[in-house]
Coordinates of C-alpha atoms in Angstrom, one line a residue:
Chain A
M1 CA 31.1 -64.0 -15.8
I2 CA 33.0 -61.8 -13.5
L3 CA 33.4 -59.3 -16.3
L4 CA 29.7 -59.4 -17.0
N5 CA 28.8 -59.0 -13.3
R6 CA 31.0 -56.0 -13.2
R7 CA 29.3 -54.6 -16.2
D8 CA 25.9 -55.3 -14.6
A9 CA 27.0 -53.6 -11.5
A10 CA 28.3 -50.6 -13.4
T11 CA 25.0 -50.4 -15.3
L12 CA 23.1 -50.6 -12.0
L13 CA 25.2 -47.9 -10.5
L14 CA 24.7 -45.7 -13.5
A15 CA 21.0 -46.3 -13.3
Q16 CA 21.0 -45.3 -9.7
L17 CA 22.9 -42.2 -10.4
L18 CA 20.6 -41.2 -13.2
A19 CA 17.3 -42.2 -11.5
P20 CA 17.0 -39.5 -8.9
R21 CA 17.9 -36.9 -11.5
A22 CA 15.3 -38.2 -13.9
E23 CA 12.6 -38.3 -11.2
A24 CA 13.7 -35.0 -9.5
A25 CA 10.7 -33.6 -10.5
A26 CA 10.2 -30.0 -11.1
A27 CA 6.9 -28.3 -10.8
E28 CA 5.6 -24.8 -11.3
V29 CA 3.3 -22.4 -9.7
V30 CA 2.3 -19.4 -11.8
I31 CA 1.1 -16.1 -10.5
D32 CA -1.6 -14.4 -12.7
N33 CA -4.2 -11.9 -11.7
F34 CA -3.2 -11.9 -8.1
T35 CA -3.7 -15.7 -7.9
F36 CA -1.3 -18.6 -7.4
T37 CA -2.1 -21.4 -9.8
P38 CA -2.6 -24.2 -8.9
A39 CA -3.7 -23.1 -5.5
T40 CA -2.7 -26.5 -4.1
L41 CA 0.2 -28.3 -5.7
N42 CA 1.0 -32.0 -4.8
V43 CA 4.6 -33.0 -5.2
A44 CA 7.0 -35.7 -4.1
A45 CA 9.6 -34.9 -1.5
G46 CA 12.7 -33.4 -3.2
T47 CA 10.7 -31.6 -5.9
T48 CA 11.9 -28.2 -7.0
V49 CA 9.0 -25.9 -7.2
T50 CA 9.4 -22.7 -9.3
F51 CA 7.1 -19.8 -8.7
R52 CA 6.8 -17.5 -11.7
N53 CA 5.2 -14.1 -11.6
R54 CA 3.3 -13.4 -14.8
D55 CA 1.4 -10.4 -13.3
D56 CA 2.2 -6.8 -14.1
I57 CA 2.6 -6.1 -10.4
P58 CA 5.4 -7.5 -8.1
H59 CA 4.6 -10.3 -5.8
S60 CA 6.5 -12.5 -3.3
V61 CA 6.2 -16.0 -1.9
V62 CA 6.4 -16.3 1.9
S63 CA 5.8 -19.4 4.0
A64 CA 2.9 -18.9 6.4
L65 CA 4.9 -20.4 9.3
R66 CA 6.3 -17.9 11.8
P67 CA 9.2 -17.5 11.3
P68 CA 8.8 -18.4 7.6
A69 CA 10.2 -21.7 6.4
F70 CA 10.9 -20.1 3.0
R71 CA 10.7 -16.6 1.6
S72 CA 11.4 -15.3 -1.9
K73 CA 12.7 -11.9 -2.7
V74 CA 10.2 -9.6 -4.4
M75 CA 9.5 -10.9 -7.9
D76 CA 8.8 -8.3 -10.6
T77 CA 7.0 -9.3 -13.8
D78 CA 8.6 -12.6 -15.2
D79 CA 10.8 -13.1 -12.2
S80 CA 10.8 -16.4 -10.6
F81 CA 11.8 -18.1 -7.3
A82 CA 12.7 -21.8 -6.9
F83 CA 12.6 -23.8 -3.7
V84 CA 13.3 -27.5 -3.1
F85 CA 10.5 -29.0 -1.0
D86 CA 12.3 -32.0 0.7
R87 CA 10.3 -32.4 3.8
P88 CA 6.8 -34.0 3.7
G89 CA 3.9 -32.0 4.9
R90 CA 1.5 -29.2 4.1
W91 CA 3.3 -26.0 3.3
D92 CA 1.0 -23.0 3.2
Y93 CA 2.3 -19.7 1.8
F94 CA 1.1 -16.3 0.8
C95 CA 2.2 -13.1 -1.0
G96 CA 4.1 -10.8 1.3
L97 CA 2.7 -7.7 -0.5
H98 CA -0.8 -9.0 -1.0
P99 CA -1.5 -11.4 1.9
H100 CA -4.9 -12.3 0.6
M101 CA -3.1 -14.3 -2.1
Q102 CA -2.5 -17.8 -0.7
G103 CA -1.4 -21.2 -1.9
T104 CA -0.3 -24.6 -0.6
I105 CA 2.4 -27.1 -1.5
V106 CA 1.5 -30.6 -0.3
V107 CA 4.7 -32.7 -0.1
T108 CA 4.5 -36.5 0.2
Chain B
M1 CA -16.8 31.1 18.6
S2 CA -15.1 28.7 21.0
D3 CA -12.5 26.2 20.0
N4 CA -14.9 23.6 21.1
E5 CA -17.6 24.6 18.8
I6 CA -15.3 24.9 15.8
G7 CA -14.0 21.5 16.6
R8 CA -17.3 19.8 16.9
R9 CA -18.5 21.3 13.7
G10 CA -15.2 21.6 12.0
A11 CA -14.1 19.1 9.5
L12 CA -12.4 18.9 6.2
R13 CA -13.2 20.2 2.8
C14 CA -11.4 18.7 0.0
M15 CA -10.8 19.4 -3.7
L16 CA -9.6 16.5 -5.7
W17 CA -7.5 17.1 -8.7
A18 CA -7.2 14.1 -10.9
G19 CA -3.8 13.8 -12.4
S20 CA -2.3 15.4 -9.4
G21 CA -3.5 15.0 -5.8
V22 CA -6.1 16.3 -3.3
I23 CA -6.1 19.7 -1.6
W24 CA -8.0 19.7 1.7
T25 CA -9.7 22.5 3.5
V26 CA -10.6 21.8 7.1
S27 CA -13.9 23.3 7.7
G28 CA -16.6 21.2 9.2
G29 CA -19.6 18.8 9.1
V30 CA -20.7 16.6 6.3
P31 CA -19.3 16.2 2.8
R32 CA -20.3 18.9 0.4
A33 CA -18.8 19.4 -3.0
L34 CA -17.0 22.6 -3.8
G35 CA -16.2 24.2 -7.1
D36 CA -12.7 23.4 -8.2
T37 CA -11.9 27.0 -8.6
Q38 CA -13.1 28.0 -5.2
P39 CA -10.1 29.3 -3.2
A40 CA -9.5 27.7 0.1
D41 CA -9.6 30.3 2.8
G42 CA -8.2 28.4 5.8
F43 CA -5.5 26.1 6.8
T44 CA -4.8 24.0 3.7
F45 CA -2.8 20.9 3.0
A46 CA -2.3 18.5 0.1
Q47 CA -2.3 14.8 -0.3
V48 CA -0.6 12.7 -2.9
S49 CA -0.4 8.9 -3.0
D50 CA 0.8 5.8 -4.8
S51 CA 3.5 7.5 -6.9
H52 CA 5.0 4.0 -7.6
I53 CA 8.3 5.5 -8.9
G54 CA 9.9 2.5 -10.7
F55 CA 6.8 1.2 -12.3
A56 CA 7.1 1.5 -16.1
R57 CA 4.5 -0.6 -17.8
E58 CA 1.1 -0.1 -19.4
P59 CA -0.7 2.1 -18.8
N60 CA 2.1 4.5 -17.5
M61 CA 5.6 4.4 -18.8
D62 CA 6.5 7.6 -17.1
T63 CA 5.5 7.6 -13.4
P64 CA 8.1 10.2 -12.5
G65 CA 6.4 12.5 -15.1
T66 CA 2.9 12.0 -13.7
F67 CA 4.1 12.4 -10.1
A68 CA 5.9 15.6 -11.1
A69 CA 2.7 16.8 -12.7
A70 CA 0.9 16.2 -9.5
I71 CA 3.5 18.1 -7.5
A72 CA 3.3 20.9 -10.0
A73 CA -0.5 21.1 -9.5
V74 CA 0.0 21.3 -5.7
R75 CA 2.5 24.1 -6.3
A76 CA 0.0 25.9 -8.5
A77 CA -2.9 25.6 -6.0
P78 CA -4.6 29.0 -5.4
A79 CA -4.2 28.6 -1.7
R80 CA -0.7 27.5 -0.9
P81 CA -0.9 24.3 1.1
A82 CA 0.9 24.4 4.5
L83 CA 2.1 20.8 4.1
L84 CA 2.1 17.8 1.9
L85 CA 1.1 14.2 2.9
H86 CA 2.2 11.2 0.9
T87 CA 0.1 8.2 1.8
G88 CA 2.5 5.5 0.6
D89 CA 3.8 3.4 -2.2
V90 CA 6.2 6.2 -2.9
S91 CA 8.3 3.6 -4.8
H92 CA 7.4 0.5 -6.7
L93 CA 10.2 -1.9 -5.4
S94 CA 11.8 0.0 -2.5
R95 CA 15.0 0.5 -4.6
P96 CA 17.3 3.3 -3.6
D97 CA 17.2 4.9 -7.0
E98 CA 13.4 4.9 -6.9
F99 CA 13.5 6.6 -3.4
D100 CA 16.0 9.1 -4.8
A101 CA 13.9 10.1 -7.7
A102 CA 10.7 10.3 -5.6
E103 CA 12.4 12.4 -3.0
K104 CA 13.7 14.9 -5.6
I105 CA 10.3 15.2 -7.3
M106 CA 8.5 15.7 -3.9
A107 CA 11.0 18.4 -2.9
G108 CA 9.8 20.3 -5.9
A109 CA 6.6 21.2 -4.0
G110 CA 8.7 23.3 -1.6
L111 CA 6.5 22.1 1.3
D112 CA 7.0 20.2 4.5
T113 CA 6.3 16.6 3.5
H114 CA 5.1 13.8 5.8
A115 CA 5.0 10.3 4.4
V116 CA 3.8 6.9 5.6
P117 CA 4.9 3.7 3.9
G118 CA 3.0 1.5 1.5
E119 CA 3.7 -2.2 1.1
H120 CA 5.9 -1.4 -2.0
D121 CA 8.1 0.7 0.3
V122 CA 9.0 -1.9 2.8
I123 CA 10.1 -4.8 0.6
E124 CA 13.0 -6.9 2.1
D125 CA 14.1 -4.5 4.9
G126 CA 10.9 -4.0 6.8
G127 CA 10.9 -0.4 5.8
A128 CA 14.2 0.7 7.4
A129 CA 15.4 2.5 4.3
F130 CA 12.0 4.2 3.8
M131 CA 11.8 5.4 7.4
A132 CA 15.4 6.6 7.3
R133 CA 14.8 8.7 4.2
F134 CA 11.2 9.9 4.6
Q135 CA 10.5 9.9 8.3
S136 CA 13.8 11.0 9.8
R137 CA 12.3 14.3 11.0
E138 CA 9.3 12.7 12.7
R139 CA 11.5 9.9 14.2
G140 CA 8.6 7.4 13.7
K141 CA 10.3 4.3 15.1
G142 CA 7.9 1.8 13.6
G143 CA 6.9 4.1 10.7
Y144 CA 4.2 5.9 12.6
Y145 CA 4.2 9.3 14.3
S146 CA 2.0 12.3 15.1
F147 CA 2.4 16.1 14.9
D148 CA 0.3 19.2 15.3
Q149 CA -0.1 21.9 12.7
G150 CA -2.8 24.5 12.0
G151 CA -4.8 23.4 15.0
V152 CA -5.1 19.9 13.5
H153 CA -3.6 16.8 15.1
F154 CA -2.1 14.7 12.4
V155 CA -1.5 11.0 13.0
G156 CA 0.5 9.0 10.4
L157 CA 0.1 5.2 10.8
N158 CA 1.9 2.3 9.3
N159 CA -0.3 -0.7 8.3
V160 CA 1.9 -2.4 5.8
I161 CA 4.4 -4.2 8.1
D162 CA 4.2 -7.8 9.4
L163 CA 1.3 -8.8 7.1
R164 CA -0.2 -12.2 7.8
A165 CA -1.3 -15.0 5.5
G166 CA -4.8 -14.4 4.4
G167 CA -4.9 -11.0 6.1
M168 CA -5.2 -7.4 5.1
G169 CA -3.4 -4.3 6.4
H170 CA -2.1 -4.6 9.9
L171 CA -1.4 -2.1 12.7
G172 CA -0.3 -4.4 15.5
A173 CA -0.5 -4.2 19.3
D174 CA 2.5 -1.9 19.7
Q175 CA 1.1 0.7 17.3
L176 CA -2.4 0.6 18.8
A177 CA -0.9 1.1 22.3
W178 CA 1.1 4.0 21.0
L179 CA -2.0 5.5 19.4
A180 CA -4.0 5.2 22.6
D181 CA -1.2 7.0 24.4
D182 CA -0.9 9.6 21.7
L183 CA -4.6 10.5 21.9
R184 CA -5.0 10.3 25.7
G185 CA -5.9 13.6 27.3
R186 CA -6.3 15.4 23.9
A187 CA -9.4 17.7 23.7
A188 CA -12.2 16.0 21.8
S189 CA -12.7 19.3 20.0
Q190 CA -9.4 19.1 18.2
P191 CA -9.7 18.0 14.5
I192 CA -7.8 14.8 13.8
V193 CA -6.4 13.8 10.5
V194 CA -5.2 10.2 10.3
F195 CA -3.3 9.1 7.3
A196 CA -2.1 5.6 6.4
H197 CA -1.6 3.6 3.2
I198 CA -4.1 0.8 3.2
P199 CA -7.7 1.9 3.9
L200 CA -8.7 1.8 7.6
W201 CA -12.2 0.7 6.6
S202 CA -13.1 -2.5 4.8
V203 CA -13.4 -1.4 1.2
Y204 CA -13.1 -4.9 -0.3
P205 CA -11.6 -7.6 1.8
E206 CA -11.6 -10.0 -1.1
W207 CA -8.8 -8.0 -2.6
G208 CA -7.3 -7.3 0.8
W209 CA -8.5 -3.7 0.7
G210 CA -8.9 -3.0 4.4
T211 CA -7.0 -3.2 7.7
E212 CA -7.8 -6.2 10.0
D213 CA -7.3 -4.4 13.3
S214 CA -8.5 -0.9 12.2
A215 CA -11.7 -1.2 14.4
Q216 CA -9.5 -0.8 17.5
A217 CA -7.9 2.3 16.1
L218 CA -11.2 3.8 15.1
G219 CA -12.6 3.0 18.5
L220 CA -9.9 5.3 20.0
L221 CA -10.9 8.1 17.6
R222 CA -14.7 8.0 18.0
R223 CA -14.8 10.4 20.9
F224 CA -13.3 13.2 18.7
G225 CA -15.7 15.6 17.0
S226 CA -14.0 15.6 13.7
V227 CA -11.8 12.8 12.4
T228 CA -10.7 12.5 8.8
V229 CA -9.0 9.3 7.6
L230 CA -6.9 9.6 4.5
N231 CA -5.7 6.6 2.7
G232 CA -4.3 5.4 -0.7
H233 CA -3.5 1.9 -1.9
I234 CA -6.6 1.4 -4.1
H235 CA -5.8 4.0 -6.7
Q236 CA -9.3 5.5 -6.9
V237 CA -11.5 7.8 -4.9
M238 CA -13.8 6.3 -2.4
Q239 CA -15.5 8.0 0.5
K240 CA -17.5 7.0 3.5
V241 CA -18.9 8.9 6.5
E242 CA -19.5 7.0 9.7
G243 CA -20.6 9.3 12.5
T244 CA -17.8 11.8 13.1
L245 CA -15.4 9.7 11.0
A246 CA -14.9 10.7 7.4
F247 CA -12.9 8.3 5.2
H248 CA -11.4 9.2 1.9
T249 CA -9.0 7.4 -0.4
A250 CA -6.9 9.3 -2.9
R251 CA -6.1 8.5 -6.5
S252 CA -2.7 7.3 -7.5
T253 CA -0.4 9.5 -9.4
A254 CA 0.9 6.4 -11.3
F255 CA -2.0 4.2 -12.6
P256 CA -5.7 3.5 -11.8
Q257 CA -7.0 0.3 -10.4
P258 CA -10.4 -1.2 -11.0
A259 CA -13.5 -0.7 -8.8
P260 CA -13.8 -3.5 -6.3
G261 CA -14.8 -6.7 -8.1
A262 CA -15.0 -5.0 -11.4
A263 CA -12.1 -7.0 -12.8
A264 CA -10.4 -10.4 -12.3
S265 CA -7.8 -8.8 -10.1
P266 CA -6.7 -5.4 -8.7
G267 CA -3.9 -5.0 -11.2
P268 CA -3.3 -1.8 -13.1
M269 CA -6.1 -0.8 -15.4
K270 CA -5.0 -0.6 -19.0
V271 CA -6.4 2.8 -20.1
E272 CA -5.6 4.7 -23.3
A273 CA -3.0 7.4 -22.9
P274 CA -5.5 10.3 -23.4
R275 CA -7.6 9.0 -20.6
L276 CA -4.8 8.2 -18.2
R277 CA -4.3 11.6 -16.5
A278 CA -8.1 11.9 -15.9
M279 CA -7.7 8.8 -13.7
L280 CA -4.7 10.0 -11.6
G281 CA -5.0 12.4 -8.7
V282 CA -4.0 14.9 -6.0
A283 CA -6.0 16.0 -3.0
S284 CA -6.0 19.4 -1.3
I285 CA -7.6 20.1 2.1
S286 CA -8.0 23.2 4.2
Q287 CA -9.6 24.2 7.5
V288 CA -11.8 27.2 7.6
F289 CA -12.6 28.2 11.1
G290 CA -16.3 29.0 11.7
R291 CA -17.5 27.0 8.7
S292 CA -19.2 23.8 9.2
E293 CA -19.0 21.4 6.3
L294 CA -16.7 18.8 5.0
A295 CA -16.5 18.6 1.3
I296 CA -14.7 16.5 -1.2
I297 CA -14.4 17.2 -4.9
D298 CA -13.1 15.2 -7.8
T299 CA -11.8 17.4 -10.5
P300 CA -9.8 15.7 -13.2
L301 CA -6.7 17.6 -14.3
G302 CA -6.7 15.8 -17.6
A303 CA -9.8 15.6 -19.8

């Protein structure tokens, strides 16, 4: 019994260790034609969001907060930027080169 | 003829050379097209824009080559320009090697060169590297400055720093205060040439083609008899006259962009190689005292 319990505990521990990794969701925002897609992305807290530039012009991702909560370096074609959104809330962002390009990450 | 009269009537005449740049003749009045072979007989200066050195994709794998062709056209102008303006996006990604290459090509014109930054020139460092390299002589602290030459007051503005979410080009309170101070007490008869990267009029806000606080700058300029506003950014020629203010955007020497709303986005137009040079440009401008028309011409260098 004791041995079995230990085994159960070990299994549980293993499950706990694996669970967050399995759930640590990743999500992607793609830039095409001077547009962030999807324009609004809903994710769970802790999600890593990767922004990928598929345009033939460089873009960047800058939080709309002043000062910005996050900011990428400039991304040339096929470059990407990843950021972990661990705080719930509505995170608006824009392209630092073309500020009419805007998007939102909603973290719950 | 008094200075006053020249100033009131005086304006700019411009010959546009696609594939190269624009050569401007300051002369006066309303836009009127000139023949491309007509020699300028006054104070002449040239404008190039959006060289995007570092860009190497369709439709232009050789932006240094097309920029050099533009500079060669300026060099070969029948009336030697007194100076050269670059209205921004000198580089594509603000990289030192791009600035190096652009600086060497521009030096080939053998002219005094005055540049203002585009948004591609101020990536990461707020434009410090650009200003140190291309504006050291003018000592434009925030990327803006003014100088007088050939009787014209030139004002270089910076509308690509501190851009806001959802916004367009931006001048900011400090620069507007500086401009008010710079123009204060200046005779209304003096021709003014303002040059900045993003258009100072709303060309197409949906694509961010405008400057959100430009109305305040233009308000300061309205009392002058002749104001010419030269911009780049949109990689195509557009003109507008509003009272004494004449607006003009120059072609890029790197790649064309679509007309407002004519494509899904303002990305580079994919044009066939034989057509490319016909869609790139240089401007040349000169002032002819005693003449009273402003004229702008588009003359493709390539067929």
